[in-house]
């Protein structure tokens, strides 16, 4: 864990995180709890969400898991109400639930495309709309987890590119409408992140896939989970109090080189690889 932040940075705050049972969002939940926040973790699987919360409590943090699918507004609103009853008004809400798979557009079903858009884009809208009435009055942060696909067209990722681009514009629009409510809205756009389920799906050939992906990143490595959590923590802290309506890429410079290396790697993963 990086030590660039003072201890107790989020003391007394309530952070609500969707998709917090695993991967990037779980590490964000762990980091926020370590900095003093009470953390509500919402996911489709109560077992996974509560498992993440149990691990946080085991090291002295405050956390509780709740079950809801971000595609179901009513279920999400109910889970948020339970979280509000447990920990009070929400200071920070992170919309992190996401879905992905590798498929060429010509071979993708309408249902497959819609599923990712519903989880990522509609799920982000549902999250922010459902939490609005529960936010700390006059002072709160909304943070969406987007991806570099929002600005970087990529082969096999038509569904994700569309959904993430929508998230970016949603955050920018809400930043205009909700600023006078004291709500600050931003997004982070990670590139490849090591040790995540998402990248295991996008790099099915292991080291071979990773070599192709990293060839398109100037820093020649993926991010680690702590680096993503550090950016989320910064944006939800007082140090970022005038950063609003912004999408920040955290990609080792990948967007400067473009999507071709990553997209080619994904295309090749769909085809037999010569032995």
JSON list of N, CA, C and O in Angstrom, two decimals, residues 1 4-17 25-40 56 60-62 87 89-94 136 139-143 184 228-241:
[
{"chain": "A", "resi": 1, "resn": "UNK", "atom": "N", "xyz": [0.84, -1.20, 0.00]},
{"chain": "A", "resi": 1, "resn": "UNK", "atom": "CA", "xyz": [0.00, 0.00, 0.00]},
{"chain": "A", "resi": 1, "resn": "UNK", "atom": "C", "xyz": [0.88, 1.25, 0.00]},
{"chain": "A", "resi": 1, "resn": "UNK", "atom": "O", "xyz": [1.83, 1.34, 0.77]},
{"chain": "A", "resi": 4, "resn": "UNK", "atom": "N", "xyz": [1.47, 7.68, 0.64]},
{"chain": "A", "resi": 4, "resn": "UNK", "atom": "CA", "xyz": [1.49, 9.10, 0.30]},
{"chain": "A", "resi": 4, "resn": "UNK", "atom": "C", "xyz": [0.32, 9.86, 0.91]},
{"chain": "A", "resi": 4, "resn": "UNK", "atom": "O", "xyz": [0.28, 11.09, 0.83]},
{"chain": "A", "resi": 5, "resn": "UNK", "atom": "N", "xyz": [-0.65, 9.17, 1.49]},
{"chain": "A", "resi": 5, "resn": "UNK", "atom": "CA", "xyz": [-1.81, 9.81, 2.09]},
{"chain": "A", "resi": 5, "resn": "UNK", "atom": "C", "xyz": [-1.69, 9.79, 3.61]},
{"chain": "A", "resi": 5, "resn": "UNK", "atom": "O", "xyz": [-1.20, 8.83, 4.19]},
{"chain": "A", "resi": 6, "resn": "UNK", "atom": "N", "xyz": [-2.21, 10.83, 4.23]},
{"chain": "A", "resi": 6, "resn": "UNK", "atom": "CA", "xyz": [-2.21, 10.84, 5.69]},
{"chain": "A", "resi": 6, "resn": "UNK", "atom": "C", "xyz": [-3.22, 9.83, 6.20]},
{"chain": "A", "resi": 6, "resn": "UNK", "atom": "O", "xyz": [-4.21, 9.50, 5.53]},
{"chain": "A", "resi": 7, "resn": "UNK", "atom": "N", "xyz": [-2.98, 9.29, 7.39]},
{"chain": "A", "resi": 7, "resn": "UNK", "atom": "CA", "xyz": [-3.88, 8.31, 7.98]},
{"chain": "A", "resi": 7, "resn": "UNK", "atom": "C", "xyz": [-5.23, 8.95, 8.31]},
{"chain": "A", "resi": 7, "resn": "UNK", "atom": "O", "xyz": [-5.32, 10.12, 8.65]},
{"chain": "A", "resi": 8, "resn": "UNK", "atom": "N", "xyz": [-6.28, 8.12, 8.21]},
{"chain": "A", "resi": 8, "resn": "UNK", "atom": "CA", "xyz": [-7.61, 8.58, 8.58]},
{"chain": "A", "resi": 8, "resn": "UNK", "atom": "C", "xyz": [-8.21, 9.60, 7.64]},
{"chain": "A", "resi": 8, "resn": "UNK", "atom": "O", "xyz": [-9.08, 10.38, 8.03]},
{"chain": "A", "resi": 9, "resn": "UNK", "atom": "N", "xyz": [-7.79, 9.57, 6.39]},
{"chain": "A", "resi": 9, "resn": "UNK", "atom": "CA", "xyz": [-8.23, 10.57, 5.42]},
{"chain": "A", "resi": 9, "resn": "UNK", "atom": "C", "xyz": [-9.75, 10.59, 5.25]},
{"chain": "A", "resi": 9, "resn": "UNK", "atom": "O", "xyz": [-10.34, 11.64, 5.00]},
{"chain": "A", "resi": 10, "resn": "UNK", "atom": "N", "xyz": [-10.39, 9.43, 5.40]},
{"chain": "A", "resi": 10, "resn": "UNK", "atom": "CA", "xyz": [-11.85, 9.34, 5.21]},
{"chain": "A", "resi": 10, "resn": "UNK", "atom": "C", "xyz": [-12.58, 9.04, 6.52]},
{"chain": "A", "resi": 10, "resn": "UNK", "atom": "O", "xyz": [-13.71, 8.55, 6.50]},
{"chain": "A", "resi": 11, "resn": "UNK", "atom": "N", "xyz": [-11.96, 9.36, 7.62]},
{"chain": "A", "resi": 11, "resn": "UNK", "atom": "CA", "xyz": [-12.57, 9.08, 8.92]},
{"chain": "A", "resi": 11, "resn": "UNK", "atom": "C", "xyz": [-13.96, 9.71, 9.03]},
{"chain": "A", "resi": 11, "resn": "UNK", "atom": "O", "xyz": [-14.17, 10.88, 8.70]},
{"chain": "A", "resi": 12, "resn": "UNK", "atom": "N", "xyz": [-14.93, 8.88, 9.45]},
{"chain": "A", "resi": 12, "resn": "UNK", "atom": "CA", "xyz": [-16.28, 9.37, 9.65]},
{"chain": "A", "resi": 12, "resn": "UNK", "atom": "C", "xyz": [-17.14, 9.41, 8.40]},
{"chain": "A", "resi": 12, "resn": "UNK", "atom": "O", "xyz": [-18.31, 9.79, 8.47]},
{"chain": "A", "resi": 13, "resn": "UNK", "atom": "N", "xyz": [-16.58, 8.99, 7.26]},
{"chain": "A", "resi": 13, "resn": "UNK", "atom": "CA", "xyz": [-17.35, 9.01, 6.03]},
{"chain": "A", "resi": 13, "resn": "UNK", "atom": "C", "xyz": [-17.91, 7.63, 5.70]},
{"chain": "A", "resi": 13, "resn": "UNK", "atom": "O", "xyz": [-17.42, 6.61, 6.15]},
{"chain": "A", "resi": 14, "resn": "UNK", "atom": "N", "xyz": [-18.95, 7.62, 4.90]},
{"chain": "A", "resi": 14, "resn": "UNK", "atom": "CA", "xyz": [-19.60, 6.39, 4.45]},
{"chain": "A", "resi": 14, "resn": "UNK", "atom": "C", "xyz": [-19.40, 6.27, 2.95]},
{"chain": "A", "resi": 14, "resn": "UNK", "atom": "O", "xyz": [-19.83, 7.14, 2.18]},
{"chain": "A", "resi": 15, "resn": "UNK", "atom": "N", "xyz": [-18.73, 5.20, 2.52]},
{"chain": "A", "resi": 15, "resn": "UNK", "atom": "CA", "xyz": [-18.49, 4.94, 1.10]},
{"chain": "A", "resi": 15, "resn": "UNK", "atom": "C", "xyz": [-19.32, 3.75, 0.66]},
{"chain": "A", "resi": 15, "resn": "UNK", "atom": "O", "xyz": [-19.26, 2.68, 1.27]},
{"chain": "A", "resi": 16, "resn": "UNK", "atom": "N", "xyz": [-20.09, 3.92, -0.41]},
{"chain": "A", "resi": 16, "resn": "UNK", "atom": "CA", "xyz": [-20.92, 2.86, -0.95]},
{"chain": "A", "resi": 16, "resn": "UNK", "atom": "C", "xyz": [-20.34, 2.48, -2.32]},
{"chain": "A", "resi": 16, "resn": "UNK", "atom": "O", "xyz": [-20.16, 3.35, -3.18]},
{"chain": "A", "resi": 17, "resn": "UNK", "atom": "N", "xyz": [-20.06, 1.19, -2.51]},
{"chain": "A", "resi": 17, "resn": "UNK", "atom": "CA", "xyz": [-19.34, 0.75, -3.71]},
{"chain": "A", "resi": 17, "resn": "UNK", "atom": "C", "xyz": [-20.08, -0.41, -4.35]},
{"chain": "A", "resi": 17, "resn": "UNK", "atom": "O", "xyz": [-20.27, -1.46, -3.73]},
{"chain": "A", "resi": 25, "resn": "UNK", "atom": "N", "xyz": [-12.65, -2.86, -7.55]},
{"chain": "A", "resi": 25, "resn": "UNK", "atom": "CA", "xyz": [-13.56, -2.23, -6.59]},
{"chain": "A", "resi": 25, "resn": "UNK", "atom": "C", "xyz": [-13.38, -2.79, -5.18]},
{"chain": "A", "resi": 25, "resn": "UNK", "atom": "O", "xyz": [-13.57, -2.07, -4.20]},
{"chain": "A", "resi": 26, "resn": "UNK", "atom": "N", "xyz": [-13.01, -4.05, -5.09]},
{"chain": "A", "resi": 26, "resn": "UNK", "atom": "CA", "xyz": [-12.70, -4.60, -3.76]},
{"chain": "A", "resi": 26, "resn": "UNK", "atom": "C", "xyz": [-11.47, -3.91, -3.17]},
{"chain": "A", "resi": 26, "resn": "UNK", "atom": "O", "xyz": [-11.47, -3.57, -1.98]},
{"chain": "A", "resi": 27, "resn": "UNK", "atom": "N", "xyz": [-10.44, -3.69, -3.99]},
{"chain": "A", "resi": 27, "resn": "UNK", "atom": "CA", "xyz": [-9.26, -3.01, -3.46]},
{"chain": "A", "resi": 27, "resn": "UNK", "atom": "C", "xyz": [-9.59, -1.57, -3.07]},
{"chain": "A", "resi": 27, "resn": "UNK", "atom": "O", "xyz": [-9.07, -1.07, -2.07]},
{"chain": "A", "resi": 28, "resn": "UNK", "atom": "N", "xyz": [-10.44, -0.92, -3.83]},
{"chain": "A", "resi": 28, "resn": "UNK", "atom": "CA", "xyz": [-10.86, 0.43, -3.44]},
{"chain": "A", "resi": 28, "resn": "UNK", "atom": "C", "xyz": [-11.59, 0.37, -2.10]},
{"chain": "A", "resi": 28, "resn": "UNK", "atom": "O", "xyz": [-11.34, 1.21, -1.21]},
{"chain": "A", "resi": 29, "resn": "UNK", "atom": "N", "xyz": [-12.48, -0.60, -1.93]},
{"chain": "A", "resi": 29, "resn": "UNK", "atom": "CA", "xyz": [-13.20, -0.74, -0.66]},
{"chain": "A", "resi": 29, "resn": "UNK", "atom": "C", "xyz": [-12.22, -0.96, 0.49]},
{"chain": "A", "resi": 29, "resn": "UNK", "atom": "O", "xyz": [-12.36, -0.35, 1.56]},
{"chain": "A", "resi": 30, "resn": "UNK", "atom": "N", "xyz": [-11.23, -1.81, 0.28]},
{"chain": "A", "resi": 30, "resn": "UNK", "atom": "CA", "xyz": [-10.24, -2.07, 1.32]},
{"chain": "A", "resi": 30, "resn": "UNK", "atom": "C", "xyz": [-9.45, -0.82, 1.65]},
{"chain": "A", "resi": 30, "resn": "UNK", "atom": "O", "xyz": [-9.19, -0.53, 2.84]},
{"chain": "A", "resi": 31, "resn": "UNK", "atom": "N", "xyz": [-9.06, -0.06, 0.63]},
{"chain": "A", "resi": 31, "resn": "UNK", "atom": "CA", "xyz": [-8.29, 1.15, 0.85]},
{"chain": "A", "resi": 31, "resn": "UNK", "atom": "C", "xyz": [-9.10, 2.20, 1.58]},
{"chain": "A", "resi": 31, "resn": "UNK", "atom": "O", "xyz": [-8.63, 2.85, 2.51]},
{"chain": "A", "resi": 32, "resn": "UNK", "atom": "N", "xyz": [-10.35, 2.37, 1.19]},
{"chain": "A", "resi": 32, "resn": "UNK", "atom": "CA", "xyz": [-11.20, 3.38, 1.83]},
{"chain": "A", "resi": 32, "resn": "UNK", "atom": "C", "xyz": [-11.45, 3.00, 3.29]},
{"chain": "A", "resi": 32, "resn": "UNK", "atom": "O", "xyz": [-11.46, 3.88, 4.16]},
{"chain": "A", "resi": 33, "resn": "UNK", "atom": "N", "xyz": [-11.67, 1.72, 3.55]},
{"chain": "A", "resi": 33, "resn": "UNK", "atom": "CA", "xyz": [-11.88, 1.28, 4.94]},
{"chain": "A", "resi": 33, "resn": "UNK", "atom": "C", "xyz": [-10.63, 1.51, 5.77]},
{"chain": "A", "resi": 33, "resn": "UNK", "atom": "O", "xyz": [-10.71, 1.94, 6.93]},
{"chain": "A", "resi": 34, "resn": "UNK", "atom": "N", "xyz": [-9.47, 1.24, 5.18]},
{"chain": "A", "resi": 34, "resn": "UNK", "atom": "CA", "xyz": [-8.21, 1.46, 5.90]},
{"chain": "A", "resi": 34, "resn": "UNK", "atom": "C", "xyz": [-7.99, 2.93, 6.22]},
{"chain": "A", "resi": 34, "resn": "UNK", "atom": "O", "xyz": [-7.29, 3.27, 7.19]},
{"chain": "A", "resi": 35, "resn": "UNK", "atom": "N", "xyz": [-8.62, 3.81, 5.43]},
{"chain": "A", "resi": 35, "resn": "UNK", "atom": "CA", "xyz": [-8.51, 5.25, 5.68]},
{"chain": "A", "resi": 35, "resn": "UNK", "atom": "C", "xyz": [-9.67, 5.77, 6.53]},
{"chain": "A", "resi": 35, "resn": "UNK", "atom": "O", "xyz": [-9.87, 6.98, 6.62]},
{"chain": "A", "resi": 36, "resn": "UNK", "atom": "N", "xyz": [-10.43, 4.86, 7.14]},
{"chain": "A", "resi": 36, "resn": "UNK", "atom": "CA", "xyz": [-11.40, 5.27, 8.14]},
{"chain": "A", "resi": 36, "resn": "UNK", "atom": "C", "xyz": [-12.85, 5.30, 7.71]},
{"chain": "A", "resi": 36, "resn": "UNK", "atom": "O", "xyz": [-13.73, 5.59, 8.54]},
{"chain": "A", "resi": 37, "resn": "UNK", "atom": "N", "xyz": [-13.14, 5.02, 6.44]},
{"chain": "A", "resi": 37, "resn": "UNK", "atom": "CA", "xyz": [-14.52, 5.05, 5.99]},
{"chain": "A", "resi": 37, "resn": "UNK", "atom": "C", "xyz": [-15.26, 3.79, 6.41]},
{"chain": "A", "resi": 37, "resn": "UNK", "atom": "O", "xyz": [-14.68, 2.71, 6.48]},
{"chain": "A", "resi": 38, "resn": "UNK", "atom": "N", "xyz": [-16.55, 3.93, 6.69]},
{"chain": "A", "resi": 38, "resn": "UNK", "atom": "CA", "xyz": [-17.44, 2.77, 6.78]},
{"chain": "A", "resi": 38, "resn": "UNK", "atom": "C", "xyz": [-17.85, 2.44, 5.35]},
{"chain": "A", "resi": 38, "resn": "UNK", "atom": "O", "xyz": [-18.28, 3.32, 4.60]},
{"chain": "A", "resi": 39, "resn": "UNK", "atom": "N", "xyz": [-17.71, 1.18, 4.95]},
{"chain": "A", "resi": 39, "resn": "UNK", "atom": "CA", "xyz": [-17.87, 0.80, 3.55]},
{"chain": "A", "resi": 39, "resn": "UNK", "atom": "C", "xyz": [-19.05, -0.15, 3.37]},
{"chain": "A", "resi": 39, "resn": "UNK", "atom": "O", "xyz": [-19.13, -1.19, 4.03]},
{"chain": "A", "resi": 40, "resn": "UNK", "atom": "N", "xyz": [-19.96, 0.23, 2.48]},
{"chain": "A", "resi": 40, "resn": "UNK", "atom": "CA", "xyz": [-21.05, -0.64, 2.06]},
{"chain": "A", "resi": 40, "resn": "UNK", "atom": "C", "xyz": [-20.68, -1.22, 0.70]},
{"chain": "A", "resi": 40, "resn": "UNK", "atom": "O", "xyz": [-20.44, -0.48, -0.26]},
{"chain": "A", "resi": 56, "resn": "UNK", "atom": "N", "xyz": [-12.52, -7.06, 5.51]},
{"chain": "A", "resi": 56, "resn": "UNK", "atom": "CA", "xyz": [-12.25, -5.71, 6.01]},
{"chain": "A", "resi": 56, "resn": "UNK", "atom": "C", "xyz": [-12.45, -5.64, 7.51]},
{"chain": "A", "resi": 56, "resn": "UNK", "atom": "O", "xyz": [-11.63, -5.07, 8.24]},
{"chain": "A", "resi": 60, "resn": "UNK", "atom": "N", "xyz": [-10.00, -4.76, 11.28]},
{"chain": "A", "resi": 60, "resn": "UNK", "atom": "CA", "xyz": [-10.40, -3.61, 12.09]},
{"chain": "A", "resi": 60, "resn": "UNK", "atom": "C", "xyz": [-11.23, -2.56, 11.40]},
{"chain": "A", "resi": 60, "resn": "UNK", "atom": "O", "xyz": [-11.55, -1.52, 12.00]},
{"chain": "A", "resi": 61, "resn": "UNK", "atom": "N", "xyz": [-11.63, -2.80, 10.15]},
{"chain": "A", "resi": 61, "resn": "UNK", "atom": "CA", "xyz": [-12.43, -1.81, 9.43]},
{"chain": "A", "resi": 61, "resn": "UNK", "atom": "C", "xyz": [-13.92, -2.01, 9.63]},
{"chain": "A", "resi": 61, "resn": "UNK", "atom": "O", "xyz": [-14.36, -3.01, 10.20]},
{"chain": "A", "resi": 62, "resn": "UNK", "atom": "N", "xyz": [-14.69, -1.05, 9.15]},
{"chain": "A", "resi": 62, "resn": "UNK", "atom": "CA", "xyz": [-16.15, -1.12, 9.18]},
{"chain": "A", "resi": 62, "resn": "UNK", "atom": "C", "xyz": [-16.66, -1.41, 7.79]},
{"chain": "A", "resi": 62, "resn": "UNK", "atom": "O", "xyz": [-16.36, -0.66, 6.85]},
{"chain": "A", "resi": 87, "resn": "UNK", "atom": "N", "xyz": [-25.09, 2.75, 8.11]},
{"chain": "A", "resi": 87, "resn": "UNK", "atom": "CA", "xyz": [-23.95, 3.65, 8.25]},
{"chain": "A", "resi": 87, "resn": "UNK", "atom": "C", "xyz": [-24.27, 5.14, 8.05]},
{"chain": "A", "resi": 87, "resn": "UNK", "atom": "O", "xyz": [-23.37, 5.97, 8.14]},
{"chain": "A", "resi": 89, "resn": "UNK", "atom": "N", "xyz": [-25.81, 8.74, 6.09]},
{"chain": "A", "resi": 89, "resn": "UNK", "atom": "CA", "xyz": [-25.71, 9.37, 4.77]},
{"chain": "A", "resi": 89, "resn": "UNK", "atom": "C", "xyz": [-24.45, 8.95, 4.03]},
{"chain": "A", "resi": 89, "resn": "UNK", "atom": "O", "xyz": [-23.40, 8.71, 4.63]},
{"chain": "A", "resi": 90, "resn": "UNK", "atom": "N", "xyz": [-24.56, 8.90, 2.71]},
{"chain": "A", "resi": 90, "resn": "UNK", "atom": "CA", "xyz": [-23.45, 8.46, 1.87]},
{"chain": "A", "resi": 90, "resn": "UNK", "atom": "C", "xyz": [-22.59, 9.66, 1.46]},
{"chain": "A", "resi": 90, "resn": "UNK", "atom": "O", "xyz": [-23.10, 10.62, 0.87]},
{"chain": "A", "resi": 91, "resn": "UNK", "atom": "N", "xyz": [-21.31, 9.59, 1.78]},
{"chain": "A", "resi": 91, "resn": "UNK", "atom": "CA", "xyz": [-20.37, 10.65, 1.40]},
{"chain": "A", "resi": 91, "resn": "UNK", "atom": "C", "xyz": [-19.73, 10.36, 0.03]},
{"chain": "A", "resi": 91, "resn": "UNK", "atom": "O", "xyz": [-19.41, 11.29, -0.71]},
{"chain": "A", "resi": 92, "resn": "UNK", "atom": "N", "xyz": [-19.52, 9.07, -0.25]},
{"chain": "A", "resi": 92, "resn": "UNK", "atom": "CA", "xyz": [-18.84, 8.65, -1.48]},
{"chain": "A", "resi": 92, "resn": "UNK", "atom": "C", "xyz": [-19.61, 7.49, -2.08]},
{"chain": "A", "resi": 92, "resn": "UNK", "atom": "O", "xyz": [-19.93, 6.53, -1.38]},
{"chain": "A", "resi": 93, "resn": "UNK", "atom": "N", "xyz": [-19.91, 7.58, -3.36]},
{"chain": "A", "resi": 93, "resn": "UNK", "atom": "CA", "xyz": [-20.54, 6.46, -4.07]},
{"chain": "A", "resi": 93, "resn": "UNK", "atom": "C", "xyz": [-19.72, 6.14, -5.31]},
{"chain": "A", "resi": 93, "resn": "UNK", "atom": "O", "xyz": [-19.48, 7.02, -6.14]},
{"chain": "A", "resi": 94, "resn": "UNK", "atom": "N", "xyz": [-19.30, 4.91, -5.40]},
{"chain": "A", "resi": 94, "resn": "UNK", "atom": "CA", "xyz": [-18.50, 4.46, -6.54]},
{"chain": "A", "resi": 94, "resn": "UNK", "atom": "C", "xyz": [-19.31, 3.44, -7.34]},
{"chain": "A", "resi": 94, "resn": "UNK", "atom": "O", "xyz": [-19.74, 2.41, -6.81]},
{"chain": "A", "resi": 136, "resn": "UNK", "atom": "N", "xyz": [-24.80, 12.74, 1.53]},
{"chain": "A", "resi": 136, "resn": "UNK", "atom": "CA", "xyz": [-24.55, 13.75, 2.55]},
{"chain": "A", "resi": 136, "resn": "UNK", "atom": "C", "xyz": [-24.89, 15.12, 1.97]},
{"chain": "A", "resi": 136, "resn": "UNK", "atom": "O", "xyz": [-24.38, 15.51, 0.92]},
{"chain": "A", "resi": 139, "resn": "UNK", "atom": "N", "xyz": [-22.23, 17.94, 0.44]},
{"chain": "A", "resi": 139, "resn": "UNK", "atom": "CA", "xyz": [-20.84, 17.49, 0.31]},
{"chain": "A", "resi": 139, "resn": "UNK", "atom": "C", "xyz": [-20.81, 15.99, 0.04]},
{"chain": "A", "resi": 139, "resn": "UNK", "atom": "O", "xyz": [-20.97, 15.19, 0.95]},
{"chain": "A", "resi": 140, "resn": "UNK", "atom": "N", "xyz": [-20.59, 15.62, -1.21]},
{"chain": "A", "resi": 140, "resn": "UNK", "atom": "CA", "xyz": [-20.51, 14.21, -1.53]},
{"chain": "A", "resi": 140, "resn": "UNK", "atom": "C", "xyz": [-19.76, 14.02, -2.85]},
{"chain": "A", "resi": 140, "resn": "UNK", "atom": "O", "xyz": [-19.59, 14.96, -3.63]},
{"chain": "A", "resi": 141, "resn": "UNK", "atom": "N", "xyz": [-19.32, 12.79, -3.07]},
{"chain": "A", "resi": 141, "resn": "UNK", "atom": "CA", "xyz": [-18.55, 12.46, -4.26]},
{"chain": "A", "resi": 141, "resn": "UNK", "atom": "C", "xyz": [-19.15, 11.26, -4.97]},
{"chain": "A", "resi": 141, "resn": "UNK", "atom": "O", "xyz": [-19.42, 10.23, -4.33]},
{"chain": "A", "resi": 142, "resn": "UNK", "atom": "N", "xyz": [-19.33, 11.38, -6.29]},
{"chain": "A", "resi": 142, "resn": "UNK", "atom": "CA", "xyz": [-19.69, 10.26, -7.13]},
{"chain": "A", "resi": 142, "resn": "UNK", "atom": "C", "xyz": [-18.49, 9.95, -8.01]},
{"chain": "A", "resi": 142, "resn": "UNK", "atom": "O", "xyz": [-17.91, 10.86, -8.62]},
{"chain": "A", "resi": 143, "resn": "UNK", "atom": "N", "xyz": [-18.14, 8.68, -8.11]},
{"chain": "A", "resi": 143, "resn": "UNK", "atom": "CA", "xyz": [-17.01, 8.27, -8.93]},
{"chain": "A", "resi": 143, "resn": "UNK", "atom": "C", "xyz": [-17.40, 7.04, -9.73]},
{"chain": "A", "resi": 143, "resn": "UNK", "atom": "O", "xyz": [-17.80, 6.01, -9.16]},
{"chain": "A", "resi": 184, "resn": "UNK", "atom": "N", "xyz": [-19.95, 16.22, -6.25]},
{"chain": "A", "resi": 184, "resn": "UNK", "atom": "CA", "xyz": [-18.83, 16.23, -7.19]},
{"chain": "A", "resi": 184, "resn": "UNK", "atom": "C", "xyz": [-18.81, 14.92, -7.96]},
{"chain": "A", "resi": 184, "resn": "UNK", "atom": "O", "xyz": [-18.92, 13.85, -7.35]},
{"chain": "A", "resi": 228, "resn": "UNK", "atom": "N", "xyz": [-4.76, 1.88, -8.84]},
{"chain": "A", "resi": 228, "resn": "UNK", "atom": "CA", "xyz": [-6.13, 2.30, -9.14]},
{"chain": "A", "resi": 228, "resn": "UNK", "atom": "C", "xyz": [-6.80, 2.82, -7.87]},
{"chain": "A", "resi": 228, "resn": "UNK", "atom": "O", "xyz": [-7.49, 3.85, -7.88]},
{"chain": "A", "resi": 229, "resn": "UNK", "atom": "N", "xyz": [-6.61, 2.11, -6.76]},
{"chain": "A", "resi": 229, "resn": "UNK", "atom": "CA", "xyz": [-7.21, 2.54, -5.50]},
{"chain": "A", "resi": 229, "resn": "UNK", "atom": "C", "xyz": [-6.67, 3.89, -5.05]},
{"chain": "A", "resi": 229, "resn": "UNK", "atom": "O", "xyz": [-7.40, 4.70, -4.48]},
{"chain": "A", "resi": 230, "resn": "UNK", "atom": "N", "xyz": [-5.38, 4.14, -5.30]},
{"chain": "A", "resi": 230, "resn": "UNK", "atom": "CA", "xyz": [-4.79, 5.43, -4.94]},
{"chain": "A", "resi": 230, "resn": "UNK", "atom": "C", "xyz": [-5.48, 6.57, -5.69]},
{"chain": "A", "resi": 230, "resn": "UNK", "atom": "O", "xyz": [-5.76, 7.63, -5.11]},
{"chain": "A", "resi": 231, "resn": "UNK", "atom": "N", "xyz": [-5.73, 6.38, -6.97]},
{"chain": "A", "resi": 231, "resn": "UNK", "atom": "CA", "xyz": [-6.38, 7.43, -7.75]},
{"chain": "A", "resi": 231, "resn": "UNK", "atom": "C", "xyz": [-7.80, 7.66, -7.25]},
{"chain": "A", "resi": 231, "resn": "UNK", "atom": "O", "xyz": [-8.25, 8.82, -7.11]},
{"chain": "A", "resi": 232, "resn": "UNK", "atom": "N", "xyz": [-8.52, 6.58, -6.97]},
{"chain": "A", "resi": 232, "resn": "UNK", "atom": "CA", "xyz": [-9.88, 6.72, -6.45]},
{"chain": "A", "resi": 232, "resn": "UNK", "atom": "C", "xyz": [-9.87, 7.48, -5.12]},
{"chain": "A", "resi": 232, "resn": "UNK", "atom": "O", "xyz": [-10.71, 8.36, -4.89]},
{"chain": "A", "resi": 233, "resn": "UNK", "atom": "N", "xyz": [-8.93, 7.14, -4.26]},
{"chain": "A", "resi": 233, "resn": "UNK", "atom": "CA", "xyz": [-8.84, 7.80, -2.96]},
{"chain": "A", "resi": 233, "resn": "UNK", "atom": "C", "xyz": [-8.53, 9.29, -3.12]},
{"chain": "A", "resi": 233, "resn": "UNK", "atom": "O", "xyz": [-9.15, 10.14, -2.47]},
{"chain": "A", "resi": 234, "resn": "UNK", "atom": "N", "xyz": [-7.60, 9.60, -4.00]},
{"chain": "A", "resi": 234, "resn": "UNK", "atom": "CA", "xyz": [-7.28, 11.01, -4.25]},
{"chain": "A", "resi": 234, "resn": "UNK", "atom": "C", "xyz": [-8.50, 11.78, -4.71]},
{"chain": "A", "resi": 234, "resn": "UNK", "atom": "O", "xyz": [-8.81, 12.86, -4.20]},
{"chain": "A", "resi": 235, "resn": "UNK", "atom": "N", "xyz": [-9.23, 11.23, -5.68]},
{"chain": "A", "resi": 235, "resn": "UNK", "atom": "CA", "xyz": [-10.37, 11.94, -6.25]},
{"chain": "A", "resi": 235, "resn": "UNK", "atom": "C", "xyz": [-11.52, 12.12, -5.26]},
{"chain": "A", "resi": 235, "resn": "UNK", "atom": "O", "xyz": [-12.34, 13.02, -5.42]},
{"chain": "A", "resi": 236, "resn": "UNK", "atom": "N", "xyz": [-11.58, 11.24, -4.27]},
{"chain": "A", "resi": 236, "resn": "UNK", "atom": "CA", "xyz": [-12.63, 11.35, -3.25]},
{"chain": "A", "resi": 236, "resn": "UNK", "atom": "C", "xyz": [-12.16, 12.06, -2.00]},
{"chain": "A", "resi": 236, "resn": "UNK", "atom": "O", "xyz": [-12.90, 12.12, -1.00]},
{"chain": "A", "resi": 237, "resn": "UNK", "atom": "N", "xyz": [-10.97, 12.62, -2.05]},
{"chain": "A", "resi": 237, "resn": "UNK", "atom": "CA", "xyz": [-10.41, 13.34, -0.90]},
{"chain": "A", "resi": 237, "resn": "UNK", "atom": "C", "xyz": [-10.52, 14.85, -1.11]},
{"chain": "A", "resi": 237, "resn": "UNK", "atom": "O", "xyz": [-10.81, 15.32, -2.21]},
{"chain": "A", "resi": 238, "resn": "UNK", "atom": "N", "xyz": [-10.24, 15.59, -0.05]},
{"chain": "A", "resi": 238, "resn": "UNK", "atom": "CA", "xyz": [-10.27, 17.03, -0.13]},
{"chain": "A", "resi": 238, "resn": "UNK", "atom": "C", "xyz": [-9.22, 17.60, -1.06]},
{"chain": "A", "resi": 238, "resn": "UNK", "atom": "O", "xyz": [-9.35, 18.74, -1.54]},
{"chain": "A", "resi": 239, "resn": "UNK", "atom": "N", "xyz": [-8.17, 16.83, -1.36]},
{"chain": "A", "resi": 239, "resn": "UNK", "atom": "CA", "xyz": [-7.12, 17.31, -2.26]},
{"chain": "A", "resi": 239, "resn": "UNK", "atom": "C", "xyz": [-7.64, 17.52, -3.67]},
{"chain": "A", "resi": 239, "resn": "UNK", "atom": "O", "xyz": [-7.05, 18.26, -4.46]},
{"chain": "A", "resi": 240, "resn": "UNK", "atom": "N", "xyz": [-8.77, 16.87, -4.01]},
{"chain": "A", "resi": 240, "resn": "UNK", "atom": "CA", "xyz": [-9.33, 16.97, -5.36]},
{"chain": "A", "resi": 240, "resn": "UNK", "atom": "C", "xyz": [-10.61, 17.78, -5.37]},
{"chain": "A", "resi": 240, "resn": "UNK", "atom": "O", "xyz": [-11.45, 17.64, -6.27]},
{"chain": "A", "resi": 241, "resn": "UNK", "atom": "N", "xyz": [-10.78, 18.68, -4.41]},
{"chain": "A", "resi": 241, "resn": "UNK", "atom": "CA", "xyz": [-12.07, 19.33, -4.21]},
{"chain": "A", "resi": 241, "resn": "UNK", "atom": "C", "xyz": [-12.50, 20.22, -5.37]},
{"chain": "A", "resi": 241, "resn": "UNK", "atom": "O", "xyz": [-13.68, 20.58, -5.46]}
]
